[in-house]
JSON list of C-alpha atoms and ligand atoms in Angstrom, two decimals:
[
{"chain": "A", "resi": 912, "resn": "MET", "atom": "CA", "xyz": [8.59, -15.30, 13.09]},
{"chain": "A", "resi": 913, "resn": "ASP", "atom": "CA", "xyz": [9.68, -15.88, 9.54]},
{"chain": "A", "resi": 914, "resn": "CYS", "atom": "CA", "xyz": [8.52, -12.43, 8.27]},
{"chain": "A", "resi": 915, "resn": "ILE", "atom": "CA", "xyz": [11.00, -10.23, 6.28]},
{"chain": "A", "resi": 916, "resn": "PHE", "atom": "CA", "xyz": [9.19, -7.00, 7.44]},
{"chain": "A", "resi": 917, "resn": "CYS", "atom": "CA", "xyz": [9.23, -8.00, 11.10]},
{"chain": "A", "resi": 918, "resn": "LYS", "atom": "CA", "xyz": [12.95, -8.69, 10.65]},
{"chain": "A", "resi": 919, "resn": "ILE", "atom": "CA", "xyz": [13.41, -5.13, 9.31]},
{"chain": "A", "resi": 920, "resn": "LEU", "atom": "CA", "xyz": [11.34, -3.81, 12.24]},
{"chain": "A", "resi": 921, "resn": "ASP", "atom": "CA", "xyz": [13.62, -5.79, 14.62]},
{"chain": "A", "resi": 922, "resn": "GLY", "atom": "CA", "xyz": [16.72, -4.55, 12.93]},
{"chain": "A", "resi": 923, "resn": "GLU", "atom": "CA", "xyz": [17.72, -8.02, 11.89]},
{"chain": "A", "resi": 924, "resn": "ILE", "atom": "CA", "xyz": [17.74, -7.04, 8.26]},
{"chain": "A", "resi": 925, "resn": "PRO", "atom": "CA", "xyz": [18.92, -3.51, 7.34]},
{"chain": "A", "resi": 926, "resn": "ALA", "atom": "CA", "xyz": [16.50, -1.09, 5.50]},
{"chain": "A", "resi": 927, "resn": "TYR", "atom": "CA", "xyz": [16.59, 2.52, 4.54]},
{"chain": "A", "resi": 928, "resn": "LYS", "atom": "CA", "xyz": [14.18, 3.83, 7.15]},
{"chain": "A", "resi": 929, "resn": "VAL", "atom": "CA", "xyz": [12.60, 7.16, 6.29]},
{"chain": "A", "resi": 930, "resn": "TYR", "atom": "CA", "xyz": [9.77, 7.52, 8.83]},
{"chain": "A", "resi": 931, "resn": "GLU", "atom": "CA", "xyz": [8.76, 5.90, 12.19]},
{"chain": "A", "resi": 932, "resn": "ASP", "atom": "CA", "xyz": [6.19, 6.53, 14.88]},
{"chain": "A", "resi": 933, "resn": "GLU", "atom": "CA", "xyz": [4.77, 4.50, 17.68]},
{"chain": "A", "resi": 934, "resn": "HIS", "atom": "CA", "xyz": [2.70, 2.28, 15.45]},
{"chain": "A", "resi": 935, "resn": "THR", "atom": "CA", "xyz": [4.20, 2.39, 12.01]},
{"chain": "A", "resi": 936, "resn": "MET", "atom": "CA", "xyz": [7.44, 2.53, 10.17]},
{"chain": "A", "resi": 937, "resn": "ALA", "atom": "CA", "xyz": [8.24, 3.56, 6.51]},
{"chain": "A", "resi": 938, "resn": "PHE", "atom": "CA", "xyz": [11.33, 2.40, 4.57]},
{"chain": "A", "resi": 939, "resn": "LEU", "atom": "CA", "xyz": [12.55, 2.42, 0.87]},
{"chain": "A", "resi": 940, "resn": "ASP", "atom": "CA", "xyz": [11.25, -0.47, -1.15]},
{"chain": "A", "resi": 941, "resn": "ILE", "atom": "CA", "xyz": [14.41, -2.39, -2.32]},
{"chain": "A", "resi": 942, "resn": "THR", "atom": "CA", "xyz": [13.08, -2.43, -5.94]},
{"chain": "A", "resi": 943, "resn": "GLN", "atom": "CA", "xyz": [12.66, 1.37, -6.20]},
{"chain": "A", "resi": 944, "resn": "GLY", "atom": "CA", "xyz": [10.06, 1.11, -8.93]},
{"chain": "A", "resi": 945, "resn": "THR", "atom": "CA", "xyz": [10.53, 4.83, -9.09]},
{"chain": "A", "resi": 946, "resn": "LYS", "atom": "CA", "xyz": [12.79, 7.21, -7.11]},
{"chain": "A", "resi": 947, "resn": "GLY", "atom": "CA", "xyz": [11.45, 7.33, -3.63]},
{"chain": "A", "resi": 948, "resn": "HIS", "atom": "CA", "xyz": [9.23, 4.19, -3.85]},
{"chain": "A", "resi": 949, "resn": "THR", "atom": "CA", "xyz": [8.40, 3.63, -0.15]},
{"chain": "A", "resi": 950, "resn": "LEU", "atom": "CA", "xyz": [6.77, 1.02, 1.93]},
{"chain": "A", "resi": 951, "resn": "LEU", "atom": "CA", "xyz": [4.76, 1.87, 4.93]},
{"chain": "A", "resi": 952, "resn": "ILE", "atom": "CA", "xyz": [4.01, -0.99, 7.45]},
{"chain": "A", "resi": 953, "resn": "PRO", "atom": "CA", "xyz": [2.28, -1.36, 10.92]},
{"chain": "A", "resi": 954, "resn": "LYS", "atom": "CA", "xyz": [4.57, -2.45, 13.65]},
{"chain": "A", "resi": 955, "resn": "LYS", "atom": "CA", "xyz": [2.11, -5.14, 14.52]},
{"chain": "A", "resi": 956, "resn": "HIS", "atom": "CA", "xyz": [2.29, -8.33, 12.43]},
{"chain": "A", "resi": 957, "resn": "VAL", "atom": "CA", "xyz": [-0.90, -8.35, 10.28]},
{"chain": "A", "resi": 958, "resn": "LYS", "atom": "CA", "xyz": [-1.08, -10.46, 7.10]},
{"chain": "A", "resi": 959, "resn": "ASN", "atom": "CA", "xyz": [-3.07, -8.20, 4.87]},
{"chain": "A", "resi": 960, "resn": "VAL", "atom": "CA", "xyz": [-5.97, -5.83, 4.55]},
{"chain": "A", "resi": 961, "resn": "TYR", "atom": "CA", "xyz": [-8.47, -8.60, 5.51]},
{"chain": "A", "resi": 962, "resn": "ASP", "atom": "CA", "xyz": [-6.87, -9.13, 8.92]},
{"chain": "A", "resi": 963, "resn": "LEU", "atom": "CA", "xyz": [-6.51, -5.38, 9.79]},
{"chain": "A", "resi": 964, "resn": "ASP", "atom": "CA", "xyz": [-8.18, -4.49, 13.15]},
{"chain": "A", "resi": 965, "resn": "ASP", "atom": "CA", "xyz": [-9.72, -0.96, 13.23]},
{"chain": "A", "resi": 966, "resn": "ASP", "atom": "CA", "xyz": [-6.87, 0.62, 15.44]},
{"chain": "A", "resi": 967, "resn": "THR", "atom": "CA", "xyz": [-4.08, -0.82, 13.30]},
{"chain": "A", "resi": 968, "resn": "ALA", "atom": "CA", "xyz": [-5.97, 0.27, 10.12]},
{"chain": "A", "resi": 969, "resn": "ALA", "atom": "CA", "xyz": [-6.26, 3.77, 11.69]},
{"chain": "A", "resi": 970, "resn": "THR", "atom": "CA", "xyz": [-2.73, 4.24, 12.79]},
{"chain": "A", "resi": 971, "resn": "LEU", "atom": "CA", "xyz": [-1.40, 2.82, 9.51]},
{"chain": "A", "resi": 972, "resn": "PHE", "atom": "CA", "xyz": [-3.45, 5.00, 7.25]},
{"chain": "A", "resi": 973, "resn": "GLN", "atom": "CA", "xyz": [-2.89, 8.02, 9.41]},
{"chain": "A", "resi": 974, "resn": "ALA", "atom": "CA", "xyz": [0.83, 7.92, 8.44]},
{"chain": "A", "resi": 975, "resn": "VAL", "atom": "CA", "xyz": [0.02, 7.69, 4.63]},
{"chain": "A", "resi": 976, "resn": "PRO", "atom": "CA", "xyz": [-0.35, 11.56, 4.07]},
{"chain": "A", "resi": 977, "resn": "LYS", "atom": "CA", "xyz": [2.66, 12.23, 6.21]},
{"chain": "A", "resi": 978, "resn": "VAL", "atom": "CA", "xyz": [4.91, 10.06, 3.97]},
{"chain": "A", "resi": 979, "resn": "ALA", "atom": "CA", "xyz": [3.13, 11.19, 0.78]},
{"chain": "A", "resi": 980, "resn": "LYS", "atom": "CA", "xyz": [3.76, 14.76, 1.58]},
{"chain": "A", "resi": 981, "resn": "ALA", "atom": "CA", "xyz": [7.41, 14.13, 2.37]},
{"chain": "A", "resi": 982, "resn": "LEU", "atom": "CA", "xyz": [7.82, 12.43, -0.95]},
{"chain": "A", "resi": 983, "resn": "LYS", "atom": "CA", "xyz": [6.22, 15.26, -2.79]},
{"chain": "A", "resi": 984, "resn": "LYS", "atom": "CA", "xyz": [8.43, 17.79, -1.06]},
{"chain": "A", "resi": 985, "resn": "ALA", "atom": "CA", "xyz": [11.53, 15.75, -1.55]},
{"chain": "A", "resi": 986, "resn": "PHE", "atom": "CA", "xyz": [11.20, 14.85, -5.18]},
{"chain": "A", "resi": 987, "resn": "ASN", "atom": "CA", "xyz": [8.33, 17.07, -6.61]},
{"chain": "A", "resi": 988, "resn": "PRO", "atom": "CA", "xyz": [6.83, 14.19, -8.67]},
{"chain": "A", "resi": 989, "resn": "ILE", "atom": "CA", "xyz": [4.04, 14.76, -11.21]},
{"chain": "A", "resi": 990, "resn": "GLY", "atom": "CA", "xyz": [1.79, 12.60, -8.97]},
{"chain": "A", "resi": 991, "resn": "LEU", "atom": "CA", "xyz": [1.93, 9.61, -6.51]},
{"chain": "A", "resi": 992, "resn": "ASN", "atom": "CA", "xyz": [0.19, 6.21, -6.39]},
{"chain": "A", "resi": 993, "resn": "VAL", "atom": "CA", "xyz": [-0.71, 4.67, -3.02]},
{"chain": "A", "resi": 994, "resn": "ILE", "atom": "CA", "xyz": [-1.06, 1.01, -3.60]},
{"chain": "A", "resi": 995, "resn": "ASN", "atom": "CA", "xyz": [-1.77, -2.03, -1.31]},
{"chain": "A", "resi": 996, "resn": "ASN", "atom": "CA", "xyz": [-1.71, -5.65, -2.71]},
{"chain": "A", "resi": 997, "resn": "ASN", "atom": "CA", "xyz": [-3.65, -8.43, -1.00]},
{"chain": "A", "resi": 998, "resn": "ASP", "atom": "CA", "xyz": [-3.25, -12.11, -1.69]},
{"chain": "A", "resi": 999, "resn": "GLN", "atom": "CA", "xyz": [-1.55, -14.02, -4.38]},
{"chain": "A", "resi": 1000, "resn": "PRO", "atom": "CA", "xyz": [-0.61, -13.40, -7.04]},
{"chain": "A", "resi": 1001, "resn": "LEU", "atom": "CA", "xyz": [-0.37, -9.62, -6.02]},
{"chain": "A", "resi": 1002, "resn": "GLN", "atom": "CA", "xyz": [1.06, -9.87, -2.56]},
{"chain": "A", "resi": 1003, "resn": "SER", "atom": "CA", "xyz": [4.60, -11.19, -2.18]},
{"chain": "A", "resi": 1004, "resn": "VAL", "atom": "CA", "xyz": [5.26, -10.15, 1.41]},
{"chain": "A", "resi": 1005, "resn": "TYR", "atom": "CA", "xyz": [2.63, -11.23, 3.97]},
{"chain": "A", "resi": 1006, "resn": "HIS", "atom": "CA", "xyz": [2.95, -8.40, 6.46]},
{"chain": "A", "resi": 1007, "resn": "VAL", "atom": "CA", "xyz": [0.44, -5.81, 5.30]},
{"chain": "A", "resi": 1008, "resn": "HIS", "atom": "CA", "xyz": [2.14, -2.64, 3.64]},
{"chain": "A", "resi": 1009, "resn": "ILE", "atom": "CA", "xyz": [1.17, 0.37, 1.66]},
{"chain": "A", "resi": 1010, "resn": "HIS", "atom": "CA", "xyz": [3.29, 1.28, -1.40]},
{"chain": "A", "resi": 1011, "resn": "LEU", "atom": "CA", "xyz": [3.83, 5.05, -1.92]},
{"chain": "A", "resi": 1012, "resn": "VAL", "atom": "CA", "xyz": [5.09, 5.44, -5.47]},
{"chain": "A", "resi": 1013, "resn": "PRO", "atom": "CA", "xyz": [6.01, 8.94, -6.73]},
{"chain": "A", "resi": 1014, "resn": "ARG", "atom": "CA", "xyz": [5.40, 9.25, -10.40]},
{"chain": "A", "resi": 1015, "resn": "TYR", "atom": "CA", "xyz": [7.53, 11.09, -12.89]},
{"chain": "A", "resi": 1016, "resn": "ASP", "atom": "CA", "xyz": [7.27, 11.76, -16.65]},
{"chain": "A", "resi": 1017, "resn": "ASN", "atom": "CA", "xyz": [8.13, 8.72, -18.57]},
{"chain": "A", "resi": 1018, "resn": "ASP", "atom": "CA", "xyz": [8.85, 6.78, -15.42]},
{"chain": "A", "resi": 1019, "resn": "GLY", "atom": "CA", "xyz": [8.03, 3.41, -17.29]},
{"chain": "A", "resi": 1020, "resn": "MET", "atom": "CA", "xyz": [5.50, 2.47, -14.59]},
{"chain": "A", "resi": 1021, "resn": "VAL", "atom": "CA", "xyz": [2.34, 0.96, -16.00]},
{"chain": "A", "resi": 1022, "resn": "LEU", "atom": "CA", "xyz": [-0.58, 1.47, -13.77]},
{"chain": "A", "resi": 1023, "resn": "SER", "atom": "CA", "xyz": [-3.86, 2.42, -15.02]},
{"chain": "A", "resi": 1024, "resn": "THR", "atom": "CA", "xyz": [-7.50, 1.37, -15.05]},
{"chain": "A", "resi": 1025, "resn": "ILE", "atom": "CA", "xyz": [-9.35, 0.26, -18.00]},
{"chain": "A", "resi": 1026, "resn": "ASN", "atom": "CA", "xyz": [-12.64, 2.14, -18.62]},
{"chain": "A", "resi": 1027, "resn": "HIS", "atom": "CA", "xyz": [-15.41, -0.41, -18.99]},
{"chain": "A", "resi": 1028, "resn": "GLN", "atom": "CA", "xyz": [-18.20, 2.21, -18.35]},
{"chain": "A", "resi": 1029, "resn": "ASP", "atom": "CA", "xyz": [-19.70, 1.69, -21.79]},
{"chain": "A", "resi": 1030, "resn": "ASP", "atom": "CA", "xyz": [-19.94, -1.99, -21.32]},
{"chain": "A", "resi": 1031, "resn": "VAL", "atom": "CA", "xyz": [-21.70, -1.90, -18.08]},
{"chain": "A", "resi": 1032, "resn": "SER", "atom": "CA", "xyz": [-25.52, -1.41, -17.96]},
{"chain": "A", "resi": 1033, "resn": "LYS", "atom": "CA", "xyz": [-27.46, 0.43, -15.18]},
{"chain": "A", "resi": 1034, "resn": "GLU", "atom": "CA", "xyz": [-28.82, -3.09, -14.00]},
{"chain": "A", "resi": 1035, "resn": "THR", "atom": "CA", "xyz": [-25.22, -4.35, -13.83]},
{"chain": "A", "resi": 1036, "resn": "PHE", "atom": "CA", "xyz": [-24.27, -1.28, -11.76]},
{"chain": "A", "resi": 1037, "resn": "LEU", "atom": "CA", "xyz": [-27.23, -1.89, -9.42]},
{"chain": "A", "resi": 1038, "resn": "GLU", "atom": "CA", "xyz": [-26.27, -5.56, -9.14]},
{"chain": "A", "resi": 1039, "resn": "ILE", "atom": "CA", "xyz": [-22.77, -4.72, -8.19]},
{"chain": "A", "resi": 1040, "resn": "GLN", "atom": "CA", "xyz": [-23.98, -2.09, -5.73]},
{"chain": "A", "resi": 1041, "resn": "ASP", "atom": "CA", "xyz": [-26.24, -4.67, -4.13]},
{"chain": "A", "resi": 1042, "resn": "ALA", "atom": "CA", "xyz": [-23.56, -7.33, -3.83]},
{"chain": "A", "resi": 1043, "resn": "ILE", "atom": "CA", "xyz": [-21.17, -5.03, -2.01]},
{"chain": "A", "resi": 1044, "resn": "LYS", "atom": "CA", "xyz": [-23.91, -3.60, 0.21]},
{"chain": "A", "resi": 1045, "resn": "ASN", "atom": "CA", "xyz": [-25.12, -7.11, 1.05]},
{"chain": "A", "resi": 1046, "resn": "ALA", "atom": "CA", "xyz": [-21.56, -8.16, 1.77]},
{"chain": "A", "resi": 1047, "resn": "LEU", "atom": "CA", "xyz": [-21.16, -5.23, 4.19]},
{"chain": "A", "resi": 1048, "resn": "SER", "atom": "CA", "xyz": [-24.44, -5.95, 6.17]},
{"chain": "B", "resi": 188, "resn": "LIG", "atom": "P1", "xyz": [3.93, -6.70, -2.66]},
{"chain": "B", "resi": 188, "resn": "LIG", "atom": "O1", "xyz": [4.18, -7.45, -3.92]},
{"chain": "B", "resi": 188, "resn": "LIG", "atom": "O2", "xyz": [3.90, -7.74, -1.57]},
{"chain": "B", "resi": 188, "resn": "LIG", "atom": "O3", "xyz": [2.91, -5.72, -2.56]},
{"chain": "B", "resi": 188, "resn": "LIG", "atom": "O4", "xyz": [5.22, -5.92, -2.38]},
{"chain": "B", "resi": 188, "resn": "LIG", "atom": "C1", "xyz": [6.34, -6.32, -1.57]},
{"chain": "B", "resi": 188, "resn": "LIG", "atom": "C2", "xyz": [7.49, -5.39, -1.68]},
{"chain": "B", "resi": 188, "resn": "LIG", "atom": "O5", "xyz": [8.44, -5.59, -0.71]},
{"chain": "B", "resi": 188, "resn": "LIG", "atom": "C3", "xyz": [8.18, -5.55, -3.07]},
{"chain": "B", "resi": 188, "resn": "LIG", "atom": "O6", "xyz": [7.96, -4.28, -3.85]},
{"chain": "B", "resi": 188, "resn": "LIG", "atom": "C4", "xyz": [9.63, -5.78, -2.68]},
{"chain": "B", "resi": 188, "resn": "LIG", "atom": "O7", "xyz": [10.56, -5.10, -3.63]},
{"chain": "B", "resi": 188, "resn": "LIG", "atom": "C5", "xyz": [9.67, -5.48, -1.30]},
{"chain": "B", "resi": 188, "resn": "LIG", "atom": "N1", "xyz": [10.65, -6.10, -0.56]},
{"chain": "B", "resi": 188, "resn": "LIG", "atom": "C6", "xyz": [10.82, -7.40, -0.46]},
{"chain": "B", "resi": 188, "resn": "LIG", "atom": "N2", "xyz": [11.90, -7.83, 0.37]},
{"chain": "B", "resi": 188, "resn": "LIG", "atom": "C7", "xyz": [12.36, -6.61, 0.67]},
{"chain": "B", "resi": 188, "resn": "LIG", "atom": "C8", "xyz": [13.48, -6.23, 1.62]},
{"chain": "B", "resi": 188, "resn": "LIG", "atom": "O8", "xyz": [14.12, -7.21, 2.18]},
{"chain": "B", "resi": 188, "resn": "LIG", "atom": "N3", "xyz": [13.76, -4.98, 1.96]},
{"chain": "B", "resi": 188, "resn": "LIG", "atom": "C9", "xyz": [12.96, -3.95, 1.19]},
{"chain": "B", "resi": 188, "resn": "LIG", "atom": "N4", "xyz": [13.38, -2.73, 1.68]},
{"chain": "B", "resi": 188, "resn": "LIG", "atom": "N5", "xyz": [11.96, -4.18, 0.44]},
{"chain": "B", "resi": 188, "resn": "LIG", "atom": "C10", "xyz": [11.65, -5.51, 0.16]},
{"chain": "B", "resi": 189, "resn": "LIG", "atom": "ZN1", "xyz": [5.66, -9.41, 10.04]}
]
């Protein structure tokens, strides 16, 4: 399969591995957005969050706090982002992965949400709530 992360799992492509268990593996992101930027992946090839089955999701997310705590202990960051990108143009590698990004003072990373609270009426909140609840049912 032409998947760069499957190749890392198979050892065909080298990576700086930091964690492995029966179902997951974590290794340093080649870009090192910040010091310690790590990717956590399931060993099962799954394209992205939309294709995750319950068991794979459970084992994948179970490993998140383990790696997060290790990054905190190793680098004492001021904070840490857990990020998962899905579909174009956000996702560049189509083997689902969780970014763990330790954050430091003035680290140059831009990642913040914009507060639209004042522009969103109660009716709109209710419409959005309904849309999501209907989609779930
Ligand atoms: P995405 O944009 O899909 O959420 O993130 C994919 C990530 O995979 C990027 O941050 C990129 O730096 C990383 N990446 C791509 N190819 C490789 C590789 O060969 N080795 C490692 N360690 N990381 C990679
Ligand atoms: Zn893969």
